[in-house]
Tab-separated table of C-alpha atoms and ligand atoms in Angstrom:
chain	number	residue	atom	x	y	z
Z	5	MET	CA	-3.345	-20.785	10.516
Z	6	LYS	CA	-5.720	-22.225	7.941
Z	7	LYS	CA	-8.295	-19.652	6.855
Z	8	ILE	CA	-7.184	-16.074	6.342
Z	9	ILE	CA	-9.264	-13.083	5.270
Z	10	ILE	CA	-7.083	-10.564	3.428
Z	11	THR	CA	-8.868	-7.215	3.140
Z	12	GLY	CA	-8.104	-4.930	0.205
Z	13	GLY	CA	-6.732	-7.865	-1.795
Z	14	ALA	CA	-7.815	-6.358	-5.113
Z	15	GLY	CA	-5.657	-3.261	-4.598
Z	16	PHE	CA	-1.982	-2.690	-5.345
Z	17	ILE	CA	-0.200	-4.180	-2.313
Z	18	GLY	CA	-3.108	-6.441	-1.340
Z	19	SER	CA	-3.001	-8.245	-4.697
Z	20	HIS	CA	0.699	-9.009	-4.204
Z	21	VAL	CA	0.017	-10.282	-0.678
Z	22	VAL	CA	-2.889	-12.459	-1.870
Z	23	ARG	CA	-0.778	-13.864	-4.734
Z	24	ARG	CA	2.101	-14.650	-2.390
Z	25	PHE	CA	-0.083	-16.416	0.198
Z	26	VAL	CA	-2.140	-18.354	-2.384
Z	27	ASN	CA	0.991	-19.598	-4.178
Z	28	THR	CA	3.188	-20.210	-1.125
Z	29	TYR	CA	0.623	-21.855	1.150
Z	30	PRO	CA	-1.631	-24.248	-0.786
Z	31	GLY	CA	-2.888	-25.580	2.564
Z	32	TYR	CA	-4.346	-22.208	3.534
Z	33	GLN	CA	-7.714	-20.889	2.386
Z	34	ILE	CA	-7.346	-17.279	1.332
Z	35	ILE	CA	-10.440	-15.085	1.200
Z	36	ASN	CA	-9.971	-11.747	-0.521
Z	37	LEU	CA	-12.471	-9.285	0.988
Z	38	ASP	CA	-12.653	-6.131	-1.093
Z	39	ASN	CA	-15.314	-3.566	-1.940
Z	40	LEU	CA	-13.816	-2.869	-5.391
Z	41	THR	CA	-13.547	0.902	-5.110
Z	42	TYR	CA	-11.825	2.788	-7.949
Z	43	ALA	CA	-8.538	1.320	-6.619
Z	44	GLY	CA	-9.714	-2.299	-6.473
Z	45	ASN	CA	-9.337	-4.348	-9.616
Z	46	LEU	CA	-9.869	-8.107	-9.931
Z	47	ALA	CA	-7.732	-8.068	-13.068
Z	48	ASN	CA	-4.796	-7.740	-10.626
Z	49	LEU	CA	-5.410	-11.368	-9.625
Z	50	ARG	CA	-6.179	-13.066	-12.950
Z	51	ASP	CA	-3.212	-15.427	-12.603
Z	52	ILE	CA	-4.399	-16.954	-9.317
Z	53	GLU	CA	-8.200	-16.533	-9.383
Z	54	THR	CA	-8.881	-20.179	-10.287
Z	55	GLN	CA	-6.622	-21.642	-7.593
Z	56	PRO	CA	-8.640	-23.916	-5.258
Z	57	ASN	CA	-7.368	-22.148	-2.117
Z	58	TYR	CA	-8.550	-18.674	-3.249
Z	59	ARG	CA	-11.943	-16.995	-3.029
Z	60	PHE	CA	-13.163	-13.437	-3.582
Z	61	VAL	CA	-15.888	-11.856	-1.435
Z	62	LYS	CA	-17.178	-8.412	-2.341
Z	63	GLY	CA	-17.985	-6.364	0.739
Z	64	ASP	CA	-17.487	-3.134	2.624
Z	65	ILE	CA	-15.422	-3.230	5.830
Z	66	THR	CA	-17.515	-0.372	7.272
Z	67	ASP	CA	-20.689	-2.502	7.056
Z	68	ALA	CA	-20.724	-4.023	10.558
Z	69	PRO	CA	-23.672	-6.457	10.088
Z	70	PHE	CA	-22.053	-7.784	6.913
Z	71	ILE	CA	-18.625	-8.170	8.558
Z	72	ASP	CA	-20.202	-9.880	11.584
Z	73	SER	CA	-22.030	-12.374	9.366
Z	74	LEU	CA	-18.841	-13.016	7.375
Z	75	PHE	CA	-16.939	-13.821	10.580
Z	76	ALA	CA	-19.813	-16.065	11.749
Z	77	SER	CA	-20.000	-18.010	8.475
Z	78	GLU	CA	-16.291	-18.192	7.630
Z	79	GLN	CA	-14.769	-18.377	11.118
Z	80	PRO	CA	-11.400	-17.078	9.910
Z	81	ASP	CA	-8.248	-17.898	11.844
Z	82	ALA	CA	-6.638	-14.591	10.936
Z	83	ILE	CA	-7.106	-11.235	9.242
Z	84	ILE	CA	-4.478	-9.441	7.217
Z	85	HIS	CA	-5.959	-5.975	6.881
Z	86	LEU	CA	-4.910	-3.799	3.942
Z	87	ALA	CA	-8.231	-2.297	2.766
Z	88	ALA	CA	-7.958	1.474	2.925
Z	89	GLU	CA	-8.303	4.734	1.122
Z	90	SER	CA	-4.624	5.196	0.348
Z	91	HIS	CA	-3.955	8.374	-1.634
Z	92	VAL	CA	-2.824	11.535	0.200
Z	93	ASP	CA	-4.105	13.930	-2.508
Z	94	ARG	CA	-7.590	12.404	-2.373
Z	95	SER	CA	-7.521	12.677	1.434
Z	96	ILE	CA	-6.881	16.393	1.085
Z	97	SER	CA	-9.893	16.897	-1.186
Z	98	ASP	CA	-12.228	14.417	0.556
Z	99	PRO	CA	-11.136	13.443	4.086
Z	100	ILE	CA	-14.407	11.845	5.237
Z	101	ASP	CA	-13.999	8.669	3.165
Z	102	PHE	CA	-10.636	8.192	4.879
Z	103	VAL	CA	-12.181	8.390	8.330
Z	104	LEU	CA	-14.907	5.950	7.325
Z	105	THR	CA	-12.810	3.265	5.661
Z	106	ASN	CA	-9.514	3.616	7.497
Z	107	VAL	CA	-10.770	4.317	11.011
Z	108	VAL	CA	-14.350	3.025	11.215
Z	109	GLY	CA	-13.651	0.069	8.879
Z	110	THR	CA	-10.668	-1.013	10.977
Z	111	VAL	CA	-12.667	-0.789	14.199
Z	112	VAL	CA	-15.543	-2.781	12.652
Z	113	LEU	CA	-13.060	-5.555	11.798
Z	114	LEU	CA	-11.430	-5.405	15.243
Z	115	ASN	CA	-14.825	-5.624	16.879
Z	116	ALA	CA	-15.823	-8.645	14.825
Z	117	ALA	CA	-12.525	-10.263	15.823
Z	118	ARG	CA	-13.238	-9.431	19.461
Z	119	ASN	CA	-16.714	-10.978	19.293
Z	120	TYR	CA	-15.913	-14.091	17.280
Z	121	TRP	CA	-12.483	-14.995	18.624
Z	122	GLN	CA	-13.425	-14.495	22.246
Z	123	GLY	CA	-11.392	-16.677	24.567
Z	124	ALA	CA	-9.196	-18.008	21.763
Z	125	TYR	CA	-6.979	-15.045	21.024
Z	126	ASP	CA	-3.803	-17.112	21.185
Z	127	THR	CA	-4.854	-19.091	18.102
Z	128	HIS	CA	-6.026	-16.104	16.057
Z	129	ARG	CA	-4.177	-13.100	14.671
Z	130	PHE	CA	-5.158	-9.611	13.483
Z	131	TYR	CA	-2.408	-8.171	11.242
Z	132	HIS	CA	-2.810	-4.468	10.461
Z	133	VAL	CA	-0.869	-3.079	7.491
Z	134	SER	CA	0.057	0.549	8.059
Z	135	THR	CA	2.342	3.235	6.746
Z	136	ASP	CA	5.450	5.175	7.787
Z	137	GLU	CA	3.444	8.370	7.180
Z	138	VAL	CA	2.000	8.073	10.716
Z	139	TYR	CA	5.396	9.274	12.005
Z	140	GLY	CA	5.153	12.621	10.207
Z	141	ALA	CA	8.028	14.254	8.364
Z	142	LEU	CA	11.801	14.131	8.856
Z	143	GLY	CA	14.297	16.921	8.232
Z	144	ASP	CA	17.512	16.240	6.345
Z	145	THR	CA	18.697	13.614	8.835
Z	146	GLY	CA	17.341	10.817	11.019
Z	147	MET	CA	15.087	7.850	10.399
Z	148	PHE	CA	11.778	6.539	11.702
Z	149	THR	CA	12.103	3.716	14.228
Z	150	GLU	CA	9.296	1.793	15.899
Z	151	ASP	CA	9.644	4.207	18.858
Z	152	THR	CA	9.234	7.411	16.862
Z	153	LYS	CA	6.318	9.481	18.172
Z	154	TYR	CA	3.257	9.594	15.921
Z	155	ASP	CA	2.899	12.991	14.233
Z	156	PRO	CA	0.652	12.653	11.169
Z	157	HIS	CA	0.021	15.678	8.948
Z	158	SER	CA	-2.345	14.653	6.159
Z	159	PRO	CA	-5.900	13.387	6.597
Z	160	TYR	CA	-4.640	10.079	5.143
Z	161	SER	CA	-1.818	9.683	7.663
Z	162	ALA	CA	-4.053	10.896	10.509
Z	163	SER	CA	-6.614	8.226	9.635
Z	164	LYS	CA	-3.935	5.520	9.480
Z	165	ALA	CA	-2.449	6.712	12.798
Z	166	SER	CA	-5.901	6.550	14.349
Z	167	SER	CA	-6.430	3.006	13.065
Z	168	ASP	CA	-3.035	1.955	14.499
Z	169	HIS	CA	-4.073	3.320	17.905
Z	170	PHE	CA	-7.309	1.315	17.791
Z	171	VAL	CA	-5.413	-1.861	16.914
Z	172	ARG	CA	-3.118	-1.369	19.925
Z	173	ALA	CA	-6.110	-0.517	22.118
Z	174	TYR	CA	-7.809	-3.798	21.162
Z	175	HIS	CA	-4.628	-5.671	22.006
Z	176	ASP	CA	-4.151	-3.928	25.345
Z	177	THR	CA	-7.821	-3.925	26.373
Z	178	TYR	CA	-9.176	-7.232	25.071
Z	179	GLY	CA	-6.011	-9.264	24.595
Z	180	ILE	CA	-6.450	-9.763	20.854
Z	181	ASP	CA	-3.253	-10.984	19.150
Z	182	THR	CA	-2.458	-7.999	16.938
Z	183	VAL	CA	0.574	-7.136	14.833
Z	184	ILE	CA	1.238	-3.850	13.022
Z	185	SER	CA	3.765	-3.053	10.308
Z	186	ASN	CA	4.552	0.452	9.070
Z	187	CYS	CA	6.021	0.460	5.590
Z	188	SER	CA	7.602	3.090	3.359
Z	189	ASN	CA	6.455	3.940	-0.200
Z	190	ASN	CA	5.947	0.887	-2.406
Z	191	TYR	CA	6.428	0.590	-6.152
Z	192	GLY	CA	5.945	-2.209	-8.676
Z	193	SER	CA	3.328	-3.764	-10.937
Z	194	HIS	CA	-0.441	-3.139	-10.589
Z	195	HIS	CA	0.081	0.258	-8.912
Z	196	PHE	CA	-2.833	2.597	-9.601
Z	197	PRO	CA	-1.604	5.560	-11.701
Z	198	GLU	CA	-2.694	8.237	-9.243
Z	199	LYS	CA	0.589	7.634	-7.349
Z	200	LEU	CA	3.850	9.204	-8.471
Z	201	ILE	CA	5.685	6.350	-10.240
Z	202	PRO	CA	2.851	4.814	-12.298
Z	203	LEU	CA	1.417	8.270	-13.034
Z	204	ALA	CA	4.787	9.395	-14.388
Z	205	ILE	CA	5.234	6.212	-16.450
Z	206	ASN	CA	1.776	6.665	-17.971
Z	207	ASN	CA	2.337	10.343	-18.737
Z	208	ILE	CA	5.818	9.855	-20.196
Z	209	LYS	CA	4.488	7.070	-22.394
Z	210	ASN	CA	1.701	9.355	-23.654
Z	211	ASN	CA	3.964	12.408	-24.016
Z	212	LYS	CA	2.004	14.296	-21.355
Z	213	PRO	CA	3.510	16.684	-18.776
Z	214	VAL	CA	4.917	14.924	-15.689
Z	215	PRO	CA	3.724	16.986	-12.691
Z	216	VAL	CA	6.365	17.405	-9.981
Z	217	TYR	CA	5.056	19.073	-6.825
Z	218	GLY	CA	6.957	22.109	-5.549
Z	219	LYS	CA	10.655	21.885	-6.371
Z	220	GLY	CA	10.725	18.093	-6.375
Z	221	GLU	CA	12.904	18.088	-3.257
Z	222	ASN	CA	10.706	15.862	-1.128
Z	223	VAL	CA	12.318	12.531	-0.293
Z	224	ARG	CA	10.645	9.122	-0.195
Z	225	ASP	CA	12.111	5.719	0.753
Z	226	TRP	CA	11.026	3.302	-2.000
Z	227	LEU	CA	10.483	-0.428	-1.535
Z	228	TRP	CA	9.620	-3.017	-4.178
Z	229	VAL	CA	6.074	-4.222	-3.470
Z	230	GLU	CA	7.031	-7.920	-3.582
Z	231	ASP	CA	9.584	-7.272	-0.840
Z	232	HIS	CA	6.776	-5.728	1.222
Z	233	ALA	CA	4.585	-8.802	0.623
Z	234	ARG	CA	7.473	-11.039	1.742
Z	235	ALA	CA	7.939	-8.921	4.883
Z	236	ILE	CA	4.222	-9.272	5.674
Z	237	ASP	CA	4.539	-13.056	5.253
Z	238	VAL	CA	7.503	-13.197	7.658
Z	239	ILE	CA	5.922	-10.901	10.249
Z	240	PHE	CA	2.539	-12.637	10.034
Z	241	HIS	CA	4.097	-16.009	10.799
Z	242	ARG	CA	6.827	-15.069	13.258
Z	243	ALA	CA	6.114	-11.833	15.138
Z	244	ALA	CA	5.123	-11.980	18.788
Z	245	ALA	CA	1.632	-10.744	19.716
Z	246	GLY	CA	1.363	-6.968	20.083
Z	247	GLU	CA	4.559	-6.298	18.083
Z	248	THR	CA	5.236	-3.519	15.597
Z	249	TYR	CA	7.784	-3.639	12.768
Z	250	ASN	CA	8.953	-0.936	10.401
Z	251	ILE	CA	9.522	-2.041	6.809
Z	252	GLY	CA	11.617	0.000	4.381
Z	253	GLY	CA	13.980	-0.113	1.474
Z	254	HIS	CA	16.985	1.927	2.736
Z	255	ASN	CA	16.415	3.606	-0.585
Z	256	GLU	CA	15.836	7.352	-0.345
Z	257	TRP	CA	15.195	9.384	-3.473
Z	258	LYS	CA	14.370	13.034	-4.043
Z	259	ASN	CA	11.295	13.092	-6.283
Z	260	ILE	CA	13.093	15.057	-8.991
Z	261	ASP	CA	16.010	12.586	-9.090
Z	262	LEU	CA	13.635	9.647	-9.216
Z	263	ILE	CA	11.696	11.193	-12.099
Z	264	GLY	CA	14.989	11.927	-13.887
Z	265	LEU	CA	15.991	8.263	-13.592
Z	266	LEU	CA	12.558	7.155	-14.769
Z	267	CYS	CA	12.759	9.476	-17.793
Z	268	SER	CA	16.124	8.022	-18.818
Z	269	ILE	CA	14.797	4.438	-18.481
Z	270	MET	CA	11.729	5.381	-20.540
Z	271	ASP	CA	13.874	7.034	-23.250
Z	272	ARG	CA	15.806	3.801	-23.610
Z	273	LYS	CA	12.728	1.534	-23.558
Z	274	LEU	CA	10.766	3.675	-25.997
Z	275	GLY	CA	13.711	4.293	-28.340
Z	276	ARG	CA	13.664	8.041	-27.729
Z	277	PRO	CA	16.800	10.224	-27.887
Z	278	ALA	CA	18.404	10.633	-24.433
Z	279	GLY	CA	16.868	13.609	-22.596
Z	280	GLU	CA	13.598	13.699	-24.571
Z	281	SER	CA	11.276	12.414	-21.823
Z	282	ALA	CA	12.855	14.748	-19.226
Z	283	GLN	CA	11.469	17.680	-21.209
Z	284	LEU	CA	8.015	16.600	-19.993
Z	285	ILE	CA	8.923	17.400	-16.355
Z	286	THR	CA	6.665	20.228	-15.194
Z	287	PHE	CA	6.916	21.827	-11.760
Z	288	VAL	CA	3.432	22.431	-10.357
Z	289	LYS	CA	1.879	23.863	-7.209
Z	290	ASP	CA	3.009	21.976	-4.108
Z	291	ARG	CA	0.783	19.615	-2.142
Z	292	ALA	CA	-0.675	21.227	0.999
Z	293	GLY	CA	1.161	20.081	4.147
Z	294	HIS	CA	3.643	18.140	1.988
Z	295	ASP	CA	5.893	15.992	4.232
Z	296	LEU	CA	9.529	16.743	3.367
Z	297	ARG	CA	11.183	13.411	3.959
Z	298	TYR	CA	10.399	9.836	4.966
Z	299	ALA	CA	13.102	7.294	5.827
Z	300	ILE	CA	12.616	3.970	7.575
Z	301	ASP	CA	14.991	2.266	9.947
Z	302	ALA	CA	14.111	-1.414	9.406
Z	303	THR	CA	16.896	-2.735	11.670
Z	304	LYS	CA	14.480	-4.439	14.064
Z	305	LEU	CA	12.895	-6.483	11.268
Z	306	LYS	CA	16.299	-7.528	9.963
Z	307	ARG	CA	17.721	-8.316	13.394
Z	308	GLU	CA	14.734	-10.218	14.799
Z	309	LEU	CA	13.191	-11.858	11.735
Z	310	GLY	CA	15.999	-11.794	9.158
Z	311	TRP	CA	14.140	-9.804	6.468
Z	312	LYS	CA	15.906	-7.416	4.116
Z	313	PRO	CA	15.005	-5.961	0.708
Z	314	SER	CA	15.956	-8.178	-2.243
Z	315	LEU	CA	16.059	-5.770	-5.147
Z	316	GLN	CA	18.155	-2.734	-6.083
Z	317	PHE	CA	15.962	0.238	-6.995
Z	318	GLU	CA	17.308	0.667	-10.544
Z	319	GLU	CA	16.548	-3.000	-11.286
Z	320	GLY	CA	13.101	-2.782	-9.686
Z	321	LEU	CA	12.241	0.381	-11.604
Z	322	GLU	CA	13.252	-1.288	-14.900
Z	323	LYS	CA	11.051	-4.281	-14.077
Z	324	THR	CA	8.197	-1.925	-13.203
Z	325	VAL	CA	8.506	0.031	-16.460
Z	326	ASP	CA	8.639	-3.263	-18.405
Z	327	TRP	CA	5.447	-4.415	-16.690
Z	328	TYR	CA	3.548	-1.207	-17.567
Z	329	LEU	CA	4.736	-1.283	-21.161
Z	330	ALA	CA	3.725	-4.947	-21.488
Z	331	ASN	CA	0.324	-4.398	-19.847
Z	332	GLU	CA	-1.132	-1.698	-22.037
Z	333	GLU	CA	-4.676	-3.078	-21.636
Z	334	TRP	CA	-4.519	-2.971	-17.808
Z	335	LEU	CA	-3.313	0.622	-17.928
Z	336	GLN	CA	-5.986	1.639	-20.417
Z	337	ASP	CA	-8.738	-0.001	-18.374
Z	338	VAL	CA	-7.816	1.778	-15.155
Z	339	THR	CA	-7.213	5.166	-16.788
Z	340	SER	CA	-10.462	5.276	-18.758
Z	341	GLY	CA	-13.676	6.726	-17.340
Z	342	HIS	CA	-13.468	8.087	-13.793
Z	343	TYR	CA	-9.683	8.465	-13.902
Z	344	GLN	CA	-9.938	11.233	-16.502
Z	345	GLN	CA	-12.260	13.242	-14.282
Z	346	TYR	CA	-10.028	12.661	-11.251
Z	347	TYR	CA	-6.995	13.798	-13.218
Z	348	GLU	CA	-8.711	16.969	-14.376
Z	349	GLU	CA	-9.782	17.848	-10.831
Z	350	GLN	CA	-6.383	17.158	-9.236
Z	351	TYR	CA	-4.144	18.757	-11.833
Z	352	ALA	CA	-6.137	21.450	-13.661
Z	353	SER	CA	-5.672	23.948	-10.840
Z	354	ARG	CA	-2.006	23.177	-10.139
M	408	NAD	P1	-4.925	0.639	-2.846
M	408	NAD	O1	-5.627	1.954	-2.805
M	408	NAD	O2	-4.215	0.230	-4.094
M	408	NAD	O3	-5.942	-0.532	-2.507
M	408	NAD	C1	-6.884	-0.433	-1.477
M	408	NAD	C2	-7.889	-1.578	-1.644
M	408	NAD	O4	-8.833	-1.482	-0.571
M	408	NAD	C3	-8.673	-1.524	-2.946
M	408	NAD	O5	-8.708	-2.795	-3.536
M	408	NAD	C4	-10.063	-1.076	-2.504
M	408	NAD	O6	-11.094	-1.587	-3.345
M	408	NAD	C5	-10.140	-1.653	-1.103
M	408	NAD	N1	-11.094	-0.924	-0.265
M	408	NAD	C6	-11.158	0.425	-0.077
M	408	NAD	N2	-12.171	0.728	0.736
M	408	NAD	C7	-12.752	-0.451	1.102
M	408	NAD	C8	-13.834	-0.784	1.938
M	408	NAD	N3	-14.551	0.166	2.578
M	408	NAD	N4	-14.162	-2.092	2.090
M	408	NAD	C9	-13.446	-3.057	1.462
M	408	NAD	N5	-12.424	-2.800	0.639
M	408	NAD	C10	-12.074	-1.505	0.459
M	408	NAD	O7	-3.927	0.671	-1.598
M	408	NAD	P2	-2.450	0.093	-1.462
M	408	NAD	O8	-1.496	1.111	-1.953
M	408	NAD	O9	-2.421	-1.285	-1.987
M	408	NAD	O10	-2.315	0.071	0.129
M	408	NAD	C11	-2.772	-1.065	0.864
M	408	NAD	C12	-2.518	-0.821	2.338
M	408	NAD	O11	-1.126	-0.624	2.566
M	408	NAD	C13	-3.223	0.416	2.876
M	408	NAD	O12	-3.701	0.116	4.184
M	408	NAD	C14	-2.131	1.477	2.940
M	408	NAD	O13	-2.382	2.396	3.963
M	408	NAD	C15	-0.915	0.619	3.244
M	408	NAD	N6	0.366	1.145	2.758
M	408	NAD	C16	0.520	1.547	1.460
M	408	NAD	C17	1.760	2.001	0.997
M	408	NAD	C18	1.969	2.396	-0.458
M	408	NAD	O14	3.073	2.836	-0.814
M	408	NAD	N7	0.998	2.247	-1.332
M	408	NAD	C19	2.842	2.050	1.866
M	408	NAD	C20	2.656	1.644	3.206
M	408	NAD	C21	1.423	1.174	3.631
M	409	TYD	P1	2.628	9.556	-3.778
M	409	TYD	O1	2.972	8.519	-4.791
M	409	TYD	O2	1.275	10.196	-3.838
M	409	TYD	O3	2.912	8.896	-2.349
M	409	TYD	P2	2.941	9.604	-0.864
M	409	TYD	O4	2.341	10.937	-0.945
M	409	TYD	O5	2.113	8.654	-0.071
M	409	TYD	O6	4.393	9.606	-0.464
M	409	TYD	O7	3.704	10.718	-3.873
M	409	TYD	C1	5.096	10.444	-3.750
M	409	TYD	C2	5.826	11.773	-3.782
M	409	TYD	O8	5.674	12.345	-5.087
M	409	TYD	C3	5.261	12.794	-2.814
M	409	TYD	O9	6.346	13.587	-2.320
M	409	TYD	C4	4.352	13.668	-3.675
M	409	TYD	C5	5.029	13.624	-5.033
M	409	TYD	N1	4.134	13.705	-6.223
M	409	TYD	C6	4.456	14.584	-7.256
M	409	TYD	O10	5.455	15.326	-7.193
M	409	TYD	N2	3.630	14.606	-8.344
M	409	TYD	C7	2.526	13.823	-8.457
M	409	TYD	O11	1.784	13.940	-9.481
M	409	TYD	C8	2.218	12.914	-7.395
M	409	TYD	C9	1.021	12.025	-7.466
M	409	TYD	C10	3.065	12.883	-6.292
């Protein structure tokens, strides 16, 4: 595999995947295709942007003529597809963008692959990065395996489920070499502060209320983003065509416990008396259709490809807090302007 288009490479997970591939495989050409929505930020890639094997192309994955001409001119060997609208709360207030980018955008890419790789599917690969949220919600027990029935509840997870179905349909119908991975919640550096962990870090730092939905009893399975990028690397290179792998951290946390841990780390880092940041915790109106619990069984990935998470959560959370405290300018840039309006709209009525 020599030339790879990574979509959504300016976003949170995409930037870690781009960095990993650019640094690990100097013989590959990595093209970062991203439309730079509110979530896309080229500052996420400052450290690798001058590497000779990296290029950025600004473009919209829903723009079929543009995607077709990109495939014709670049003739990529593979796609690693991460571009998406990714935030559940935004999908509840504005579902259409999720259908356009996540469903239509994915099909536009699949169709370009179908047209330009025709007859040579065994030497090309379409890797689709998806989420565990397609499986719906768990009760107090059980875990999602690759065989769990799809049961999405939010417009976000419904759009991702739909895109997964299209990827499988293109494999089954046209023979395209596709691979899908479904990962649990990620955390780490460069995470846009609309999501729970970076939002809480930002608010604690600024002495603002930390909004916890409902009673804070929802459970998420958290994985360090660099472990996700490493899993994508392993699966991209070693999975058989048509395969699916679940990726997860074996690391379940109730939201309220996670925020409690984060508050105690922040107290220590900011030199505050123990318990001070926890006073910012504010229970607010629950998210509509809020999935109770996600938990990934990643046994298949460990057994077949040898991947397992590298980092304990407490250590990863410390590293994450350190990164946000050391990157004040990044945080200020992404929380100025439109972010303020978003925040008002999402949280004023809660
Ligand atoms: P993100 O919102 O941080 O980044 C998405 C990127 O896609 C941005 O750079 C944005 O500019 C780009 N983009 C959006 N619409 C586009 C379009 N029409 N054309 C081109 N580029 C466009 O998302 P993320 O959290 O990094 O998630 C990346 C992928 O991983 C998504 O597919 C998501 O569903 C999946 N995923 C995320 C998580 C998580 O915890 N964040 C977990 C599992 C899977
Ligand atoms: P989020 O980071 O949005 O990820 P996802 O919804 O994809 O799991 O939310 C993680 C959990 O935190 C989820 O149960 C919703 C909850 N949450 C809050 O309690 N408060 C917040 O302000 C946000 C953004 C999320």
